[in-house]
PDB file of C-alpha atoms (C1' of nucleotides) in Angstrom:
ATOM      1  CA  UNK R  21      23.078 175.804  68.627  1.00 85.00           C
ATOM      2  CA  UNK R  22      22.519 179.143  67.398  1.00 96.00           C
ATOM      3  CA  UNK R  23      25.547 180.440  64.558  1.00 98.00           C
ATOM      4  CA  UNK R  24      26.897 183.900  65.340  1.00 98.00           C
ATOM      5  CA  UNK R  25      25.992 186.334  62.902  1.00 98.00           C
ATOM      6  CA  UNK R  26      27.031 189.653  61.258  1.00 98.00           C
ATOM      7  CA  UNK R  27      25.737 191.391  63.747  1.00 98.00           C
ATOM      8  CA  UNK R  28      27.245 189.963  66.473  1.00 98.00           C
ATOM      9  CA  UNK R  29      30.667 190.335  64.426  1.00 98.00           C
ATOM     10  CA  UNK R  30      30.003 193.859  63.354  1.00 98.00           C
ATOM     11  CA  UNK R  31      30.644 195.587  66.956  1.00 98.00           C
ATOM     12  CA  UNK R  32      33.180 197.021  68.865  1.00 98.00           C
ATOM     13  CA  UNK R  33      36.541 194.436  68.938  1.00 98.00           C
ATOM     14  CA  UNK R  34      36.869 194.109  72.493  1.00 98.00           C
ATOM     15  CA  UNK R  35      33.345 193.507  73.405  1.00 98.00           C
ATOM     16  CA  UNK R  36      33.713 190.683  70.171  1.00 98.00           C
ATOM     17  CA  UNK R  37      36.914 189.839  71.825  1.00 98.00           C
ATOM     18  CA  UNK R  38      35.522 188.850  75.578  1.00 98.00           C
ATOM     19  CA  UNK R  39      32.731 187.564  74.040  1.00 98.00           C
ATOM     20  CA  UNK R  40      34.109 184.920  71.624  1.00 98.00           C
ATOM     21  CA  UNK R  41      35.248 183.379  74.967  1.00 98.00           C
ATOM     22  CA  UNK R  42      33.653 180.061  75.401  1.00 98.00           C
ATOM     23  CA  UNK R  43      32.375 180.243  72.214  1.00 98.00           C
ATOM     24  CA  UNK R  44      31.949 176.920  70.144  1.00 98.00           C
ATOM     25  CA  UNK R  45      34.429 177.198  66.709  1.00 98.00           C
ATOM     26  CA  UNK R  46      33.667 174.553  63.459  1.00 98.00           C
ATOM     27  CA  UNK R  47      35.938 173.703  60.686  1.00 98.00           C
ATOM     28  CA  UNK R  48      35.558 170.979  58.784  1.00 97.00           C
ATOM     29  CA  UNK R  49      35.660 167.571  61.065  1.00 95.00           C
ATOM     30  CA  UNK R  50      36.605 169.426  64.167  1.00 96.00           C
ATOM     31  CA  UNK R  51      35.556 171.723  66.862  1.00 96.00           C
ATOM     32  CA  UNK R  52      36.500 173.507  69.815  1.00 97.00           C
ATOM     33  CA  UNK R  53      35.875 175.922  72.474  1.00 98.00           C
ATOM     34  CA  UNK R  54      38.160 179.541  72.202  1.00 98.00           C
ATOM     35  CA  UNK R  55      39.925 180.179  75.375  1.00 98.00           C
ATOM     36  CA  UNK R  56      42.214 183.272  74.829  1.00 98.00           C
ATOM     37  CA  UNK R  57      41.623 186.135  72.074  1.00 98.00           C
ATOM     38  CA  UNK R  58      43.118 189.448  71.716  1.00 98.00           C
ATOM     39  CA  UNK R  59      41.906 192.266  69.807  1.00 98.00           C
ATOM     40  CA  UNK R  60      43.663 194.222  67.155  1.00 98.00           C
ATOM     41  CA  UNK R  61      41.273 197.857  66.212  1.00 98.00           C
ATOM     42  CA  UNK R  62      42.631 200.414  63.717  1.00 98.00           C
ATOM     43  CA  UNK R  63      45.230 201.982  61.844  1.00 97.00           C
ATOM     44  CA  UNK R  64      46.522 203.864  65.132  1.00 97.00           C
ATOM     45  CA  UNK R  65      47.057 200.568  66.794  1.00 98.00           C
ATOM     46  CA  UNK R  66      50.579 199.987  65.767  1.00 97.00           C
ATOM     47  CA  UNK R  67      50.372 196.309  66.519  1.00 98.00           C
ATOM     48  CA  UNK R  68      48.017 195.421  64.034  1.00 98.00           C
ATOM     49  CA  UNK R  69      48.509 194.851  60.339  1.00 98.00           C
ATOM     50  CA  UNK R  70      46.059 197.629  59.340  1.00 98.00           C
ATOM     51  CA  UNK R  71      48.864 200.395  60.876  1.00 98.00           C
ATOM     52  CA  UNK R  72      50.611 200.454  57.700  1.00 97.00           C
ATOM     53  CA  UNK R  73      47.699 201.093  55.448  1.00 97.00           C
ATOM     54  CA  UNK R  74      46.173 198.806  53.439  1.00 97.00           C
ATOM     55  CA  UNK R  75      47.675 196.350  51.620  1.00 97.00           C
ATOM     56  CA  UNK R  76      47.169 192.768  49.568  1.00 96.00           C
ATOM     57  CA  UNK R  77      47.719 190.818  53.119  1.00 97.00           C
ATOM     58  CA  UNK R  78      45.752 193.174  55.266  1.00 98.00           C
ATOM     59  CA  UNK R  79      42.860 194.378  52.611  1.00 98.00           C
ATOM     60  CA  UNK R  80      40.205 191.503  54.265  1.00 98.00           C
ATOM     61  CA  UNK R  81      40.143 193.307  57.762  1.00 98.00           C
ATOM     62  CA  UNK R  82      39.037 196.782  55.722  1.00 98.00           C
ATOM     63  CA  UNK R  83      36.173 194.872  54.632  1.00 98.00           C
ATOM     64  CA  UNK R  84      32.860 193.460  56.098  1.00 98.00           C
ATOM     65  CA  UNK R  85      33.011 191.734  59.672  1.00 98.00           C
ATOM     66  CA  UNK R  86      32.138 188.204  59.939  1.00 98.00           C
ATOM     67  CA  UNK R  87      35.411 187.002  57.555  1.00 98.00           C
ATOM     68  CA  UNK R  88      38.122 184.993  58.274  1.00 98.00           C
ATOM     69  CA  UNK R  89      41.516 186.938  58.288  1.00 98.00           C
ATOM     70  CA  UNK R  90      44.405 184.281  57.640  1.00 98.00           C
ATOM     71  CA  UNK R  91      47.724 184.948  57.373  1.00 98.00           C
ATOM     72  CA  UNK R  92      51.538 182.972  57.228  1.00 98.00           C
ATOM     73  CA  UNK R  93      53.779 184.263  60.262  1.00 98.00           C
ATOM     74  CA  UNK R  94      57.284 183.378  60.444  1.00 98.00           C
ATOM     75  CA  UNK R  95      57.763 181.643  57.331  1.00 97.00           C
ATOM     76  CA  UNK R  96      55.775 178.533  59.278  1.00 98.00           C
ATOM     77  CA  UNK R  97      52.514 178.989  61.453  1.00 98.00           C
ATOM     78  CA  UNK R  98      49.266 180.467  60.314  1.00 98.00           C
ATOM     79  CA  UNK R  99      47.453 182.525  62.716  1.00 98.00           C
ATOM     80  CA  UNK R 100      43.289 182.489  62.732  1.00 98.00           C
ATOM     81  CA  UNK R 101      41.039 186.360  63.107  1.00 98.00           C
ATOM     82  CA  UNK R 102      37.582 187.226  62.834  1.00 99.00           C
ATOM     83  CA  UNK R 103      36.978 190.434  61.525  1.00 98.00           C
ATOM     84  CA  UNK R 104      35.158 193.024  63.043  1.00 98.00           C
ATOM     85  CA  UNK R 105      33.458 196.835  63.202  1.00 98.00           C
ATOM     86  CA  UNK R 106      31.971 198.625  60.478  1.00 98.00           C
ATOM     87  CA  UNK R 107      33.156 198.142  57.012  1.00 97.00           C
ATOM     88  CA  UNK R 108      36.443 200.200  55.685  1.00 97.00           C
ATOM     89  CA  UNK R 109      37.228 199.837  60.013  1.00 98.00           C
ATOM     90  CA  UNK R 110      40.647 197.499  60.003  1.00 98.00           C
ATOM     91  CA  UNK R 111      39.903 195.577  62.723  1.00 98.00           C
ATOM     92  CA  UNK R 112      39.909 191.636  63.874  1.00 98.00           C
ATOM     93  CA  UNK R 113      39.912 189.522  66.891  1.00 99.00           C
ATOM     94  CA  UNK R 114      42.884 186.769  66.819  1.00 98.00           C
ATOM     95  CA  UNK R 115      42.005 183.514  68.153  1.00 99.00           C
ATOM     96  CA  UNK R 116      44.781 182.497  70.278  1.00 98.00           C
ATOM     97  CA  UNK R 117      43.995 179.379  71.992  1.00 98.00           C
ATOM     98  CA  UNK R 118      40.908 176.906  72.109  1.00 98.00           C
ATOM     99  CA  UNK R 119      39.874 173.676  74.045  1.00 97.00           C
ATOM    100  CA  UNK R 120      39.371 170.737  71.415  1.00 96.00           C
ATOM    101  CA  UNK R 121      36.195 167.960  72.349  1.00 77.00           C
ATOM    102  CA  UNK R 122      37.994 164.707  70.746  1.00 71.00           C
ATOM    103  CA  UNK R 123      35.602 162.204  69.384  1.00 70.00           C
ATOM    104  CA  UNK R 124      36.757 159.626  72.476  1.00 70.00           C
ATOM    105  CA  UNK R 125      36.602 162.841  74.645  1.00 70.00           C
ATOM    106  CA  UNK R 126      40.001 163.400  75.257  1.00 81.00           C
ATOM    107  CA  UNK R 127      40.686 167.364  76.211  1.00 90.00           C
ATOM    108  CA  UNK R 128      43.543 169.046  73.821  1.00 94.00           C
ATOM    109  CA  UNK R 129      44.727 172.096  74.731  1.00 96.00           C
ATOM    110  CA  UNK R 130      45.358 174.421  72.054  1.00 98.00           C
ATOM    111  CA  UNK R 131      47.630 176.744  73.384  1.00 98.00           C
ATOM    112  CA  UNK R 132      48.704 179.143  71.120  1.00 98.00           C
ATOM    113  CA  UNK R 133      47.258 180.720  67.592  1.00 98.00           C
ATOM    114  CA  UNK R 134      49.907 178.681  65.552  1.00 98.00           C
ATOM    115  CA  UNK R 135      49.501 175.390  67.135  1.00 98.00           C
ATOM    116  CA  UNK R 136      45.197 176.039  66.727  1.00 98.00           C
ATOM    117  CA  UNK R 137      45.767 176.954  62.683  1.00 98.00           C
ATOM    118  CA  UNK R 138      47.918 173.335  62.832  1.00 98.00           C
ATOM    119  CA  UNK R 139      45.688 171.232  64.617  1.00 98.00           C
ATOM    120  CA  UNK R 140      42.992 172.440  62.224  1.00 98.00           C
ATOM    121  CA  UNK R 141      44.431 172.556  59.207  1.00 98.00           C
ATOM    122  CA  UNK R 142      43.463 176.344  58.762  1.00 98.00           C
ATOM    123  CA  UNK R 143      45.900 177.972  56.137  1.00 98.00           C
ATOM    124  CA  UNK R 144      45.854 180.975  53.613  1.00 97.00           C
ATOM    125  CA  UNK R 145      43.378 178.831  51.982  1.00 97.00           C
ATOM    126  CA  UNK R 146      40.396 179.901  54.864  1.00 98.00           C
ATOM    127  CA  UNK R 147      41.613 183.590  54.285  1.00 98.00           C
ATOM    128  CA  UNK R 148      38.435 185.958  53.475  1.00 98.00           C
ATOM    129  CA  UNK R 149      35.942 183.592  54.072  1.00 98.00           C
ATOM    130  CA  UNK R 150      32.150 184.750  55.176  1.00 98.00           C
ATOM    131  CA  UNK R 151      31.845 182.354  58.018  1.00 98.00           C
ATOM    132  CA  UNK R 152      28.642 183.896  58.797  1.00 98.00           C
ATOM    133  CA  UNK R 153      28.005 181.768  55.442  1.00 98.00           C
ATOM    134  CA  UNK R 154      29.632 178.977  55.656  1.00 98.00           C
ATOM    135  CA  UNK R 155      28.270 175.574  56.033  1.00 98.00           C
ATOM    136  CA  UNK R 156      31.879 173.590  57.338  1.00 98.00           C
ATOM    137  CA  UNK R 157      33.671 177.504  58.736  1.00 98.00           C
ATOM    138  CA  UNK R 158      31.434 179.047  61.804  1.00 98.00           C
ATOM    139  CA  UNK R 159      30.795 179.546  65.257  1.00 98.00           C
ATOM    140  CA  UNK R 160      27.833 178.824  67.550  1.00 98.00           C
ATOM    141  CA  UNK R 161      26.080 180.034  70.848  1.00 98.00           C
ATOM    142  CA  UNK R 162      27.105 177.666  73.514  1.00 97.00           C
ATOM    143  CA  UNK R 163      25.613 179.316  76.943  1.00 97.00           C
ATOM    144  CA  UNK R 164      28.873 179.830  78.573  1.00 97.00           C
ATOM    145  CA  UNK R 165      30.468 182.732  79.999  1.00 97.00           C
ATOM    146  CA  UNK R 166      33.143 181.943  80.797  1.00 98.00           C
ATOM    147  CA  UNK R 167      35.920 184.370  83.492  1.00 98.00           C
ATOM    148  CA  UNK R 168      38.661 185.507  82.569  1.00 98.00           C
ATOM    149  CA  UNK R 169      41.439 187.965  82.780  1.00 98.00           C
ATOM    150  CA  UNK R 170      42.852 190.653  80.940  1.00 98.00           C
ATOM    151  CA  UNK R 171      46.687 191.255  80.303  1.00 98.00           C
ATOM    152  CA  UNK R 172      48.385 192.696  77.620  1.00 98.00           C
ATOM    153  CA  UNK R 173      48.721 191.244  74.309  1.00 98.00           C
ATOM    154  CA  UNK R 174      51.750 188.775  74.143  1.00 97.00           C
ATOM    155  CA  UNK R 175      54.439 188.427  71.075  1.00 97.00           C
ATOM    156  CA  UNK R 176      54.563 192.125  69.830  1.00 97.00           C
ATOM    157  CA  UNK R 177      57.268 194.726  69.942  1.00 95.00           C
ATOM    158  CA  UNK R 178      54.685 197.877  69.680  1.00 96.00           C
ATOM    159  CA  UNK R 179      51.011 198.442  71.312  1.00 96.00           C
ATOM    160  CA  UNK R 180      52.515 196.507  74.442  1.00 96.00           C
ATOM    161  CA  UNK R 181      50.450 199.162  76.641  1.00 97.00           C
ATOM    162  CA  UNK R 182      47.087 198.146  75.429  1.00 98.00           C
ATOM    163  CA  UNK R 183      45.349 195.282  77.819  1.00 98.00           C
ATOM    164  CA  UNK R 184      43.691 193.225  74.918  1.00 98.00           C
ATOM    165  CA  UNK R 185      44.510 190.219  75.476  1.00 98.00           C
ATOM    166  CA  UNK R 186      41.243 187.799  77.006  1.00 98.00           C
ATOM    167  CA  UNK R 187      42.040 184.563  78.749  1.00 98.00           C
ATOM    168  CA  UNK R 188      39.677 181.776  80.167  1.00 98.00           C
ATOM    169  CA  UNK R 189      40.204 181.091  83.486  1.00 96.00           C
ATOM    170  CA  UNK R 190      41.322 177.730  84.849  1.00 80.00           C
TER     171      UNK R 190
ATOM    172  C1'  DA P  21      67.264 193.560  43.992  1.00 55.14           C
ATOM    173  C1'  DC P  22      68.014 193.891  48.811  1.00 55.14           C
ATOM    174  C1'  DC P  23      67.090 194.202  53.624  1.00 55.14           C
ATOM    175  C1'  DC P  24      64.675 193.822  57.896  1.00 55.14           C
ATOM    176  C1'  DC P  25      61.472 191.825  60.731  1.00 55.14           C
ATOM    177  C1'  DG P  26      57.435 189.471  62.339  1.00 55.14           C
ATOM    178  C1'  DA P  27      50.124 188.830  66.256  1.00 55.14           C
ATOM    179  C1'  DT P  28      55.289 181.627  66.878  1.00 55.14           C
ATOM    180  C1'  DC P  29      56.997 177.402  68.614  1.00 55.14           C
ATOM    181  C1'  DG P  30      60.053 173.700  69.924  1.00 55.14           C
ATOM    182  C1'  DT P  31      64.380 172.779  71.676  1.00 55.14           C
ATOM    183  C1'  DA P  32      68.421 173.866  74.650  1.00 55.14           C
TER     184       DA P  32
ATOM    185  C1'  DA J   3      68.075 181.983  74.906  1.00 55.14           C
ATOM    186  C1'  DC J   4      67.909 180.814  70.132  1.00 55.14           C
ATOM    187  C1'  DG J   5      67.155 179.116  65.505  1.00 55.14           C
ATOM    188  C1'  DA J   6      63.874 177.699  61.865  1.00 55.14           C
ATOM    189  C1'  DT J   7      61.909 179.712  57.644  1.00 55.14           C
ATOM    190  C1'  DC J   8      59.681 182.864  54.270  1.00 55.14           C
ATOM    191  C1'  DG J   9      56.595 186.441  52.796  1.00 55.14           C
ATOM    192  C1'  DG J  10      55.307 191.307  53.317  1.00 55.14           C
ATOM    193  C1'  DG J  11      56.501 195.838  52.954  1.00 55.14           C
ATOM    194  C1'  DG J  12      59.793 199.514  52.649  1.00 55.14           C
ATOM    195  C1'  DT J  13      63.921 201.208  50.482  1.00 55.14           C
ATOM    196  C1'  DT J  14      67.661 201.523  46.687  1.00 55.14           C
TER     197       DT J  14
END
DNA sequence: ACCCCGATCGTA
DNA sequence: ACGATCGGGGTT
């Protein structure tokens, strides 16, 4: 199916966010369907990376949407965002959990943006990556639209008041 | 050089 | 409830 492209990237986060839902993701051998996102949009969100300025780890979320944003959290999981908005606008949509199609069809739940980085191998190596580009890093139409609810975002001492988190239902 | 803490997860 | 584990970013 059709590959998402810049423009679809380049918008406002949450309307990226809910949207990614049910989307197909490709890396490599394996895909899967994203379940839960949450949004992280500017340098007065105090949640997201971009609050403290920019910096080495953060600089890829200044730039052009439509790149992977990959980076190491507690010394051991990798967590997996698409960037988004207008260049120089620090701003990305974390992938937090996806539905994996196995080739003999069994369902994995990927519950959780560390566990989703481990089942697909995604490291520092897939930071800054166009995957608007890419020919083994993208995502695709699939047709679905999915429901879901909104809560906060989980796992974060500040920003706790924002609802930006995006879950699939059922 | 040092210190604190984090967009997590598995185990208890 | 807690420990694992380490790099980023601020401070001395």
């Amino acid at each position: 199916m059709e590959i998402l492209n810049r423009n679809f990237f380049e918008r406002d986060t949450l309307v990226v966010a809910k949207e990614l839902l049910g989307k197909k993701l490709i890396f490599k051998d394996k895909q899967c369907i994203i379940t839960e996102t949450e949004a992280y949009i500017g340098m007065n969100d105090p949640a997201c990376h971009a609050a403290v300025g920019k910096t080495k780890r953060n600089e890829v979320m200044f730039g052009n949407a439509g790149f992977s944003y990959v980076y190491l959290i507690y010394g051991m999981y990798h967590c997996l965002n698409f960037v988004t908005e207008k260049k120089e606008f620090p701003a990305a949509v974390l992938i937090r959990g996806a539905k994996v199609i196995d080739n003999n069809s069994q369902e994995i739940d990927l519950n959780g943006p560390g566990k989703l980085c481990r089942f697909l191998n995604i490291t520092k190596e897939e930071n800054n990556i166009d995957i608007v580009k890419s020919d083994y890093f993208y995502l695709t139409e699939t047709g679905l639209k999915p429901k879901y609810k909104i809560t906060p975002r989980v796992g974060i001492s500040k920003g706790k008041d924002k609802l930006w988190r995006f879950v699939v239902e059922n």
